[in-house]
mmCIF file of C-alpha atoms in Angstrom:
data_model
loop_
_atom_site.group_PDB
_atom_site.id
_atom_site.type_symbol
_atom_site.label_atom_id
_atom_site.label_comp_id
_atom_site.label_asym_id
_atom_site.label_seq_id
_atom_site.Cartn_x
_atom_site.Cartn_y
_atom_site.Cartn_z
ATOM 1 C CA MET X 1 9.038 5.625 54.414
ATOM 2 C CA THR X 2 5.795 3.809 55.164
ATOM 3 C CA LYS X 3 5.301 1.512 58.109
ATOM 4 C CA MET X 4 5.129 -1.513 55.796
ATOM 5 C CA ALA X 5 8.481 -0.591 54.198
ATOM 6 C CA ARG X 6 10.096 -0.162 57.619
ATOM 7 C CA LEU X 7 8.838 -3.569 58.689
ATOM 8 C CA LYS X 8 10.219 -5.153 55.509
ATOM 9 C CA ASN X 9 13.623 -3.517 56.068
ATOM 10 C CA LYS X 10 13.664 -4.661 59.672
ATOM 11 C CA ALA X 11 12.833 -8.213 58.635
ATOM 12 C CA SER X 12 15.565 -8.102 55.978
ATOM 13 C CA TYR X 13 18.141 -6.915 58.513
ATOM 14 C CA GLY X 14 17.045 -9.657 60.868
ATOM 15 C CA ARG X 15 17.527 -12.346 58.218
ATOM 16 C CA THR X 16 20.959 -10.940 57.359
ATOM 17 C CA LEU X 17 22.061 -10.997 60.996
ATOM 18 C CA ARG X 18 20.790 -14.545 61.468
ATOM 19 C CA GLN X 19 22.639 -15.641 58.353
ATOM 20 C CA MET X 20 25.841 -13.962 59.551
ATOM 21 C CA ARG X 21 25.583 -15.691 62.930
ATOM 22 C CA GLN X 22 24.957 -19.002 61.203
ATOM 23 C CA ASP X 23 27.889 -18.629 58.785
ATOM 24 C CA TYR X 24 30.254 -16.737 61.078
ATOM 25 C CA GLN X 25 33.156 -19.044 60.135
ATOM 26 C CA LEU X 26 33.069 -17.730 56.577
ATOM 27 C CA TYR X 27 33.167 -14.135 57.747
ATOM 28 C CA LEU X 28 36.103 -14.904 60.039
ATOM 29 C CA ILE X 29 37.969 -16.408 57.087
ATOM 30 C CA ILE X 30 37.637 -13.241 54.986
ATOM 31 C CA LEU X 31 38.305 -10.924 57.942
ATOM 32 C CA LEU X 32 42.112 -11.234 57.784
ATOM 33 C CA PRO X 33 42.531 -10.539 54.037
ATOM 34 C CA PHE X 34 39.964 -7.748 54.296
ATOM 35 C CA ALA X 35 41.935 -6.175 57.159
ATOM 36 C CA TRP X 36 45.163 -6.545 55.142
ATOM 37 C CA LEU X 37 43.503 -4.812 52.188
ATOM 38 C CA ILE X 38 42.361 -1.895 54.327
ATOM 39 C CA VAL X 39 45.600 -1.463 56.289
ATOM 40 C CA PHE X 40 48.122 -1.875 53.455
ATOM 41 C CA GLN X 41 46.205 -0.737 50.370
ATOM 42 C CA TYR X 42 43.708 1.934 51.401
ATOM 43 C CA LEU X 43 45.069 3.604 54.537
ATOM 44 C CA PRO X 44 48.398 4.487 52.832
ATOM 45 C CA MET X 45 46.423 6.567 50.328
ATOM 46 C CA TYR X 46 46.266 9.176 53.074
ATOM 47 C CA GLY X 47 49.942 9.866 52.394
ATOM 48 C CA LEU X 48 49.477 10.513 48.674
ATOM 49 C CA GLN X 49 48.987 14.183 49.426
ATOM 50 C CA LEU X 50 52.743 14.315 50.088
ATOM 51 C CA ALA X 51 53.217 14.300 46.311
ATOM 52 C CA PHE X 52 51.692 17.784 46.198
ATOM 53 C CA LYS X 53 53.358 19.169 49.337
ATOM 54 C CA ASP X 54 56.793 20.151 50.554
ATOM 55 C CA PHE X 55 56.888 17.699 53.449
ATOM 56 C CA ARG X 56 58.386 18.994 56.679
ATOM 57 C CA ILE X 57 58.647 16.562 59.548
ATOM 58 C CA MET X 58 58.052 19.126 62.274
ATOM 59 C CA GLU X 59 54.853 20.359 60.609
ATOM 60 C CA GLY X 60 53.490 16.940 59.688
ATOM 61 C CA ILE X 61 51.589 15.912 56.590
ATOM 62 C CA TRP X 62 48.642 18.272 57.093
ATOM 63 C CA GLY X 63 50.792 21.233 58.127
ATOM 64 C CA SER X 64 53.284 21.032 55.256
ATOM 65 C CA PRO X 65 52.773 23.663 52.525
ATOM 66 C CA TRP X 66 51.258 22.793 49.166
ATOM 67 C CA VAL X 67 53.530 23.010 46.124
ATOM 68 C CA GLY X 68 51.208 21.673 43.423
ATOM 69 C CA PHE X 69 52.911 19.689 40.663
ATOM 70 C CA ASP X 70 56.438 20.928 41.397
ATOM 71 C CA HIS X 71 57.747 17.459 42.316
ATOM 72 C CA PHE X 72 56.362 15.943 39.121
ATOM 73 C CA VAL X 73 58.008 18.686 37.034
ATOM 74 C CA LYS X 74 61.267 18.103 38.897
ATOM 75 C CA PHE X 75 61.130 14.388 38.062
ATOM 76 C CA PHE X 76 60.315 15.008 34.388
ATOM 77 C CA ASN X 77 63.258 17.421 34.115
ATOM 78 C CA SER X 78 65.648 15.192 36.050
ATOM 79 C CA HIS X 79 68.658 13.754 34.217
ATOM 80 C CA GLN X 80 67.632 10.373 35.671
ATOM 81 C CA PHE X 81 64.146 10.450 34.143
ATOM 82 C CA GLU X 82 65.011 9.077 30.715
ATOM 83 C CA ARG X 83 67.255 6.314 32.062
ATOM 84 C CA VAL X 84 64.832 5.194 34.769
ATOM 85 C CA ILE X 85 61.793 5.135 32.462
ATOM 86 C CA THR X 86 63.717 3.433 29.648
ATOM 87 C CA ASN X 87 65.086 0.688 31.902
ATOM 88 C CA THR X 88 61.672 0.110 33.458
ATOM 89 C CA LEU X 89 59.908 -0.194 30.099
ATOM 90 C CA ILE X 90 62.576 -2.373 28.467
ATOM 91 C CA ILE X 91 62.699 -4.837 31.357
ATOM 92 C CA SER X 92 58.900 -4.947 31.648
ATOM 93 C CA PHE X 93 58.264 -5.543 27.950
ATOM 94 C CA TYR X 94 61.148 -8.018 27.770
ATOM 95 C CA GLU X 95 59.635 -9.894 30.708
ATOM 96 C CA LEU X 96 56.151 -9.807 29.170
ATOM 97 C CA LEU X 97 57.181 -10.905 25.676
ATOM 98 C CA ALA X 98 59.567 -13.635 26.837
ATOM 99 C CA GLY X 99 57.808 -14.837 29.960
ATOM 100 C CA PHE X 100 54.084 -14.628 29.226
ATOM 101 C CA PRO X 101 53.874 -17.338 26.512
ATOM 102 C CA ILE X 102 56.078 -19.900 28.294
ATOM 103 C CA PRO X 103 53.562 -20.975 31.009
ATOM 104 C CA ILE X 104 50.907 -21.304 28.280
ATOM 105 C CA ILE X 105 53.125 -23.514 26.123
ATOM 106 C CA LEU X 106 54.185 -25.571 29.143
ATOM 107 C CA ALA X 107 50.583 -26.053 30.296
ATOM 108 C CA LEU X 108 49.440 -27.123 26.812
ATOM 109 C CA ALA X 109 52.334 -29.579 26.550
ATOM 110 C CA LEU X 110 51.688 -31.067 29.999
ATOM 111 C CA ASN X 111 47.977 -31.357 29.307
ATOM 112 C CA ALA X 112 48.637 -33.165 26.021
ATOM 113 C CA THR X 113 51.051 -35.756 27.386
ATOM 114 C CA LEU X 114 49.645 -39.196 28.115
ATOM 115 C CA ARG X 115 52.475 -40.274 30.415
ATOM 116 C CA THR X 116 51.212 -39.412 33.878
ATOM 117 C CA ARG X 117 54.486 -40.152 35.656
ATOM 118 C CA TYR X 118 56.465 -37.948 33.285
ATOM 119 C CA LYS X 119 53.909 -35.165 33.699
ATOM 120 C CA GLN X 120 54.166 -35.292 37.492
ATOM 121 C CA VAL X 121 57.967 -35.168 37.416
ATOM 122 C CA VAL X 122 57.997 -32.165 35.048
ATOM 123 C CA GLN X 123 55.425 -30.339 37.172
ATOM 124 C CA PHE X 124 57.438 -30.959 40.341
ATOM 125 C CA VAL X 125 60.710 -29.825 38.779
ATOM 126 C CA THR X 126 59.209 -26.666 37.271
ATOM 127 C CA TYR X 127 57.179 -25.747 40.379
ATOM 128 C CA MET X 128 60.006 -26.020 42.907
ATOM 129 C CA PRO X 129 61.991 -22.855 41.965
ATOM 130 C CA PHE X 130 58.940 -20.752 42.837
ATOM 131 C CA PHE X 131 59.351 -21.671 46.519
ATOM 132 C CA ILE X 132 62.939 -20.422 46.667
ATOM 133 C CA SER X 133 63.093 -17.044 48.408
ATOM 134 C CA THR X 134 64.243 -14.048 46.398
ATOM 135 C CA VAL X 135 67.379 -13.588 48.519
ATOM 136 C CA VAL X 136 68.410 -17.210 48.046
ATOM 137 C CA MET X 137 67.579 -17.024 44.341
ATOM 138 C CA VAL X 138 69.822 -13.988 43.818
ATOM 139 C CA GLY X 139 72.586 -15.710 45.789
ATOM 140 C CA MET X 140 72.312 -18.730 43.502
ATOM 141 C CA ILE X 141 72.435 -16.473 40.419
ATOM 142 C CA MET X 142 75.587 -14.796 41.746
ATOM 143 C CA GLN X 143 77.262 -18.166 42.264
ATOM 144 C CA PHE X 144 76.194 -19.622 38.919
ATOM 145 C CA LEU X 145 77.424 -16.543 37.025
ATOM 146 C CA ASN X 146 80.633 -15.948 38.983
ATOM 147 C CA PRO X 147 83.413 -15.106 36.468
ATOM 148 C CA ARG X 148 85.926 -17.447 38.143
ATOM 149 C CA VAL X 149 84.055 -20.349 39.750
ATOM 150 C CA GLY X 150 80.522 -20.052 38.315
ATOM 151 C CA ILE X 151 79.191 -23.128 36.546
ATOM 152 C CA VAL X 152 78.083 -21.032 33.540
ATOM 153 C CA ASN X 153 81.547 -19.609 32.911
ATOM 154 C CA ILE X 154 83.143 -23.016 33.486
ATOM 155 C CA ALA X 155 80.842 -24.423 30.791
ATOM 156 C CA LEU X 156 81.760 -21.544 28.467
ATOM 157 C CA GLY X 157 85.423 -22.351 29.036
ATOM 158 C CA TRP X 158 84.845 -25.914 27.835
ATOM 159 C CA PHE X 159 83.774 -24.483 24.472
ATOM 160 C CA GLY X 160 86.708 -22.089 24.258
ATOM 161 C CA PHE X 161 84.932 -18.887 25.304
ATOM 162 C CA ASP X 162 86.399 -16.318 27.671
ATOM 163 C CA PRO X 163 84.661 -15.812 31.067
ATOM 164 C CA ILE X 164 81.897 -13.201 31.120
ATOM 165 C CA ASN X 165 81.189 -10.942 34.078
ATOM 166 C CA PHE X 166 77.411 -11.191 33.725
ATOM 167 C CA MET X 167 76.659 -9.137 36.843
ATOM 168 C CA GLY X 168 79.259 -6.484 36.075
ATOM 169 C CA GLU X 169 78.448 -5.752 32.435
ATOM 170 C CA PRO X 170 75.281 -3.625 32.006
ATOM 171 C CA GLU X 171 74.284 -5.231 28.696
ATOM 172 C CA TRP X 172 73.783 -8.612 30.395
ATOM 173 C CA PHE X 173 71.705 -7.418 33.346
ATOM 174 C CA LYS X 174 68.286 -7.368 31.700
ATOM 175 C CA SER X 175 68.622 -10.868 30.240
ATOM 176 C CA VAL X 176 69.858 -12.312 33.525
ATOM 177 C CA TYR X 177 66.999 -10.660 35.419
ATOM 178 C CA VAL X 178 64.263 -11.728 32.990
ATOM 179 C CA TRP X 179 65.339 -15.318 32.300
ATOM 180 C CA SER X 180 66.078 -16.103 35.938
ATOM 181 C CA GLY X 181 62.554 -14.867 36.710
ATOM 182 C CA ILE X 182 61.102 -17.072 33.993
ATOM 183 C CA TRP X 183 62.955 -20.082 35.383
ATOM 184 C CA GLN X 184 61.565 -19.348 38.840
ATOM 185 C CA THR X 185 57.924 -18.642 37.959
ATOM 186 C CA ALA X 186 57.126 -20.456 34.686
ATOM 187 C CA GLY X 187 56.091 -23.714 36.367
ATOM 188 C CA TRP X 188 53.929 -21.985 38.933
ATOM 189 C CA GLY X 189 52.255 -19.928 36.206
ATOM 190 C CA THR X 190 51.038 -23.084 34.496
ATOM 191 C CA ILE X 191 48.672 -23.889 37.384
ATOM 192 C CA ILE X 192 46.030 -21.403 36.239
ATOM 193 C CA TYR X 193 46.198 -22.612 32.640
ATOM 194 C CA LEU X 194 46.055 -26.287 33.644
ATOM 195 C CA ALA X 195 42.953 -25.490 35.698
ATOM 196 C CA ALA X 196 41.423 -23.749 32.671
ATOM 197 C CA LEU X 197 42.320 -26.705 30.434
ATOM 198 C CA ALA X 198 40.576 -29.044 32.867
ATOM 199 C CA GLY X 199 37.367 -27.190 32.041
ATOM 200 C CA VAL X 200 37.589 -27.900 28.300
ATOM 201 C CA SER X 201 34.871 -30.408 27.395
ATOM 202 C CA PRO X 202 36.220 -33.921 26.609
ATOM 203 C CA GLU X 203 33.385 -34.341 24.100
ATOM 204 C CA ILE X 204 34.945 -31.656 21.904
ATOM 205 C CA HIS X 205 38.239 -33.568 21.882
ATOM 206 C CA GLU X 206 36.410 -36.784 21.045
ATOM 207 C CA ALA X 207 34.578 -35.101 18.167
ATOM 208 C CA ALA X 208 37.839 -33.623 16.856
ATOM 209 C CA THR X 209 39.534 -37.046 17.069
ATOM 210 C CA ILE X 210 36.697 -38.668 15.126
ATOM 211 C CA ASP X 211 37.081 -35.965 12.470
ATOM 212 C CA GLY X 212 40.735 -36.958 12.111
ATOM 213 C CA ALA X 213 42.395 -34.120 14.033
ATOM 214 C CA SER X 214 45.910 -34.836 15.273
ATOM 215 C CA ARG X 215 46.996 -34.083 18.833
ATOM 216 C CA PHE X 216 48.705 -30.861 17.711
ATOM 217 C CA GLN X 217 45.585 -29.779 15.803
ATOM 218 C CA ARG X 218 43.446 -30.389 18.877
ATOM 219 C CA ILE X 219 45.802 -28.201 20.904
ATOM 220 C CA LEU X 220 45.477 -25.384 18.361
ATOM 221 C CA HIS X 221 41.746 -25.613 17.681
ATOM 222 C CA VAL X 222 40.310 -26.970 20.958
ATOM 223 C CA ASP X 223 42.602 -26.334 23.924
ATOM 224 C CA LEU X 224 43.928 -22.911 22.945
ATOM 225 C CA PRO X 225 40.499 -21.355 22.200
ATOM 226 C CA GLY X 226 39.183 -22.944 25.402
ATOM 227 C CA ILE X 227 41.696 -21.093 27.587
ATOM 228 C CA MET X 228 41.743 -17.885 25.543
ATOM 229 C CA PRO X 229 39.550 -15.940 28.039
ATOM 230 C CA THR X 230 42.018 -16.866 30.793
ATOM 231 C CA ILE X 231 44.969 -15.814 28.629
ATOM 232 C CA VAL X 232 43.375 -12.455 27.837
ATOM 233 C CA THR X 233 42.511 -11.792 31.490
ATOM 234 C CA LEU X 234 46.050 -12.508 32.647
ATOM 235 C CA LEU X 235 47.463 -10.436 29.793
ATOM 236 C CA ILE X 236 45.372 -7.472 30.930
ATOM 237 C CA LEU X 237 46.607 -7.883 34.500
ATOM 238 C CA ASN X 238 50.223 -8.143 33.339
ATOM 239 C CA ALA X 239 49.818 -5.069 31.157
ATOM 240 C CA GLY X 240 48.676 -3.174 34.246
ATOM 241 C CA MET X 241 52.019 -3.925 35.900
ATOM 242 C CA ILE X 242 54.258 -2.763 33.039
ATOM 243 C CA MET X 243 55.641 0.081 35.166
ATOM 244 C CA GLY X 244 55.559 -1.912 38.387
ATOM 245 C CA ILE X 245 58.762 -3.964 38.398
ATOM 246 C CA GLY X 246 59.291 -5.532 41.821
ATOM 247 C CA PHE X 247 61.866 -3.925 44.080
ATOM 248 C CA GLU X 248 63.503 -6.743 46.033
ATOM 249 C CA LYS X 249 65.118 -8.878 43.337
ATOM 250 C CA ILE X 250 66.335 -6.048 41.126
ATOM 251 C CA PHE X 251 67.739 -4.227 44.157
ATOM 252 C CA LEU X 252 69.667 -7.318 45.287
ATOM 253 C CA MET X 253 71.093 -7.829 41.793
ATOM 254 C CA GLN X 254 72.059 -4.174 41.436
ATOM 255 C CA ASN X 255 75.642 -2.971 41.836
ATOM 256 C CA PRO X 256 77.674 0.110 40.787
ATOM 257 C CA LEU X 257 78.859 -1.646 37.602
ATOM 258 C CA ASN X 258 75.375 -2.371 36.208
ATOM 259 C CA ILE X 259 73.493 0.593 37.684
ATOM 260 C CA SER X 260 73.079 2.209 34.253
ATOM 261 C CA SER X 261 71.050 -0.790 33.120
ATOM 262 C CA SER X 262 69.364 -1.761 36.393
ATOM 263 C CA GLU X 263 68.045 1.510 37.820
ATOM 264 C CA VAL X 264 64.231 1.381 37.586
ATOM 265 C CA ILE X 265 61.456 3.411 39.159
ATOM 266 C CA SER X 266 61.172 1.313 42.324
ATOM 267 C CA THR X 267 64.912 1.431 43.092
ATOM 268 C CA TYR X 268 65.114 5.126 42.196
ATOM 269 C CA VAL X 269 62.300 5.920 44.639
ATOM 270 C CA TYR X 270 64.227 4.052 47.333
ATOM 271 C CA SER X 271 67.468 5.871 46.527
ATOM 272 C CA VAL X 272 65.910 9.358 46.822
ATOM 273 C CA SER X 273 64.022 8.559 50.017
ATOM 274 C CA LEU X 274 65.082 5.915 52.518
ATOM 275 C CA ALA X 275 68.621 5.428 51.152
ATOM 276 C CA SER X 276 69.401 9.134 50.805
ATOM 277 C CA ASN X 277 71.340 11.243 53.323
ATOM 278 C CA ALA X 278 68.814 14.009 52.618
ATOM 279 C CA PRO X 279 65.594 12.064 51.953
ATOM 280 C CA ASN X 280 62.928 13.818 49.916
ATOM 281 C CA TYR X 281 59.737 11.941 50.766
ATOM 282 C CA SER X 282 57.493 14.252 48.773
ATOM 283 C CA TYR X 283 59.565 13.770 45.634
ATOM 284 C CA ALA X 284 59.569 9.987 46.113
ATOM 285 C CA THR X 285 55.798 9.968 46.656
ATOM 286 C CA ALA X 286 55.275 11.971 43.469
ATOM 287 C CA ILE X 287 57.317 9.439 41.475
ATOM 288 C CA GLY X 288 55.376 6.539 42.993
ATOM 289 C CA LEU X 289 52.044 8.235 42.234
ATOM 290 C CA PHE X 290 53.129 8.906 38.646
ATOM 291 C CA ASN X 291 54.014 5.213 38.320
ATOM 292 C CA SER X 292 50.622 4.112 39.668
ATOM 293 C CA VAL X 293 48.690 6.458 37.387
ATOM 294 C CA ILE X 294 50.524 5.107 34.320
ATOM 295 C CA ASN X 295 49.762 1.533 35.386
ATOM 296 C CA LEU X 296 46.092 2.416 35.859
ATOM 297 C CA ALA X 297 45.935 4.005 32.411
ATOM 298 C CA LEU X 298 47.601 0.964 30.845
ATOM 299 C CA ILE X 299 45.277 -1.596 32.424
ATOM 300 C CA MET X 300 42.200 0.436 31.458
ATOM 301 C CA THR X 301 43.434 0.846 27.872
ATOM 302 C CA VAL X 302 44.319 -2.830 27.406
ATOM 303 C CA ASN X 303 41.035 -3.853 29.018
ATOM 304 C CA GLN X 304 39.036 -1.740 26.556
ATOM 305 C CA ILE X 305 41.021 -3.060 23.590
ATOM 306 C CA ALA X 306 40.483 -6.666 24.703
ATOM 307 C CA LYS X 307 36.788 -5.991 25.241
ATOM 308 C CA LYS X 308 36.306 -4.599 21.749
ATOM 309 C CA VAL X 309 38.499 -7.127 19.948
ATOM 310 C CA GLY X 310 37.695 -10.385 21.731
ATOM 311 C CA GLY X 311 34.797 -9.663 24.059
ATOM 312 C CA THR X 312 36.805 -10.622 27.160
ATOM 313 C CA SER X 313 37.586 -8.046 29.823
ATOM 314 C CA LEU X 314 37.949 -7.524 33.556
ATOM 315 C CA TRP X 315 34.911 -5.232 33.692
#
């Protein structure tokens, strides 16, 4: 490196340091999320090697012997494999097909309404369930669906139907889980779409109105294409979580009567590790790694398809 190049690099470093000192508040703001990312997302990757080892506590992670893909083979040959994978996929696709369009429809409807007061009330009512904690939400579901005193079964009785044990019959579990989640998150999900709709040019709406387009036609041909990149991006992200059903809510709703319909990968990993009398941490890590690899493959596949079909992608 020449002397001139070294001087230029030194000057560049100096400008960077001066800028950092000048804008130190901004760096302090991003410090906490950056630390969270490192501590909870990257450092745990050190333990992924457990998936390929026979973990022994006394020997530690590094000292435990390697076993290759034995834990993955054990999972694939397990009698639980088919049930766990099937439940995970059915619930995930059910949630995606039923829940993904609803925030879009709600956002388009709210954006089209001219009654500001009505719009504010609907937004408030649909947003509020999102702020209810998962534990409280599951408690409310249990009370609403109680076979004896639940408001749902009381209403069914008014129409001459017999009470239904929604939480005790496996065939009802998936619908209860998915639709309660939609009720809780649909309003909050509209925020992104409303923000995207705010970026649609008013001049386009004015031109469409002059051409004689109705309000519904403007929604179809102006608003919907305007937020399509946002829809595709969120669809890609949701596709990358097909195998990643959250643990807390499904675990709280789970019981011995509906276990055949509610056992998914996240709860199965918990049952063979922390909840087991003989925990197998290597086996649980292998299942979790398998789950993550499938999610990665899905998000990359959907991203490439979206890029080729519509020109919108995450990268």
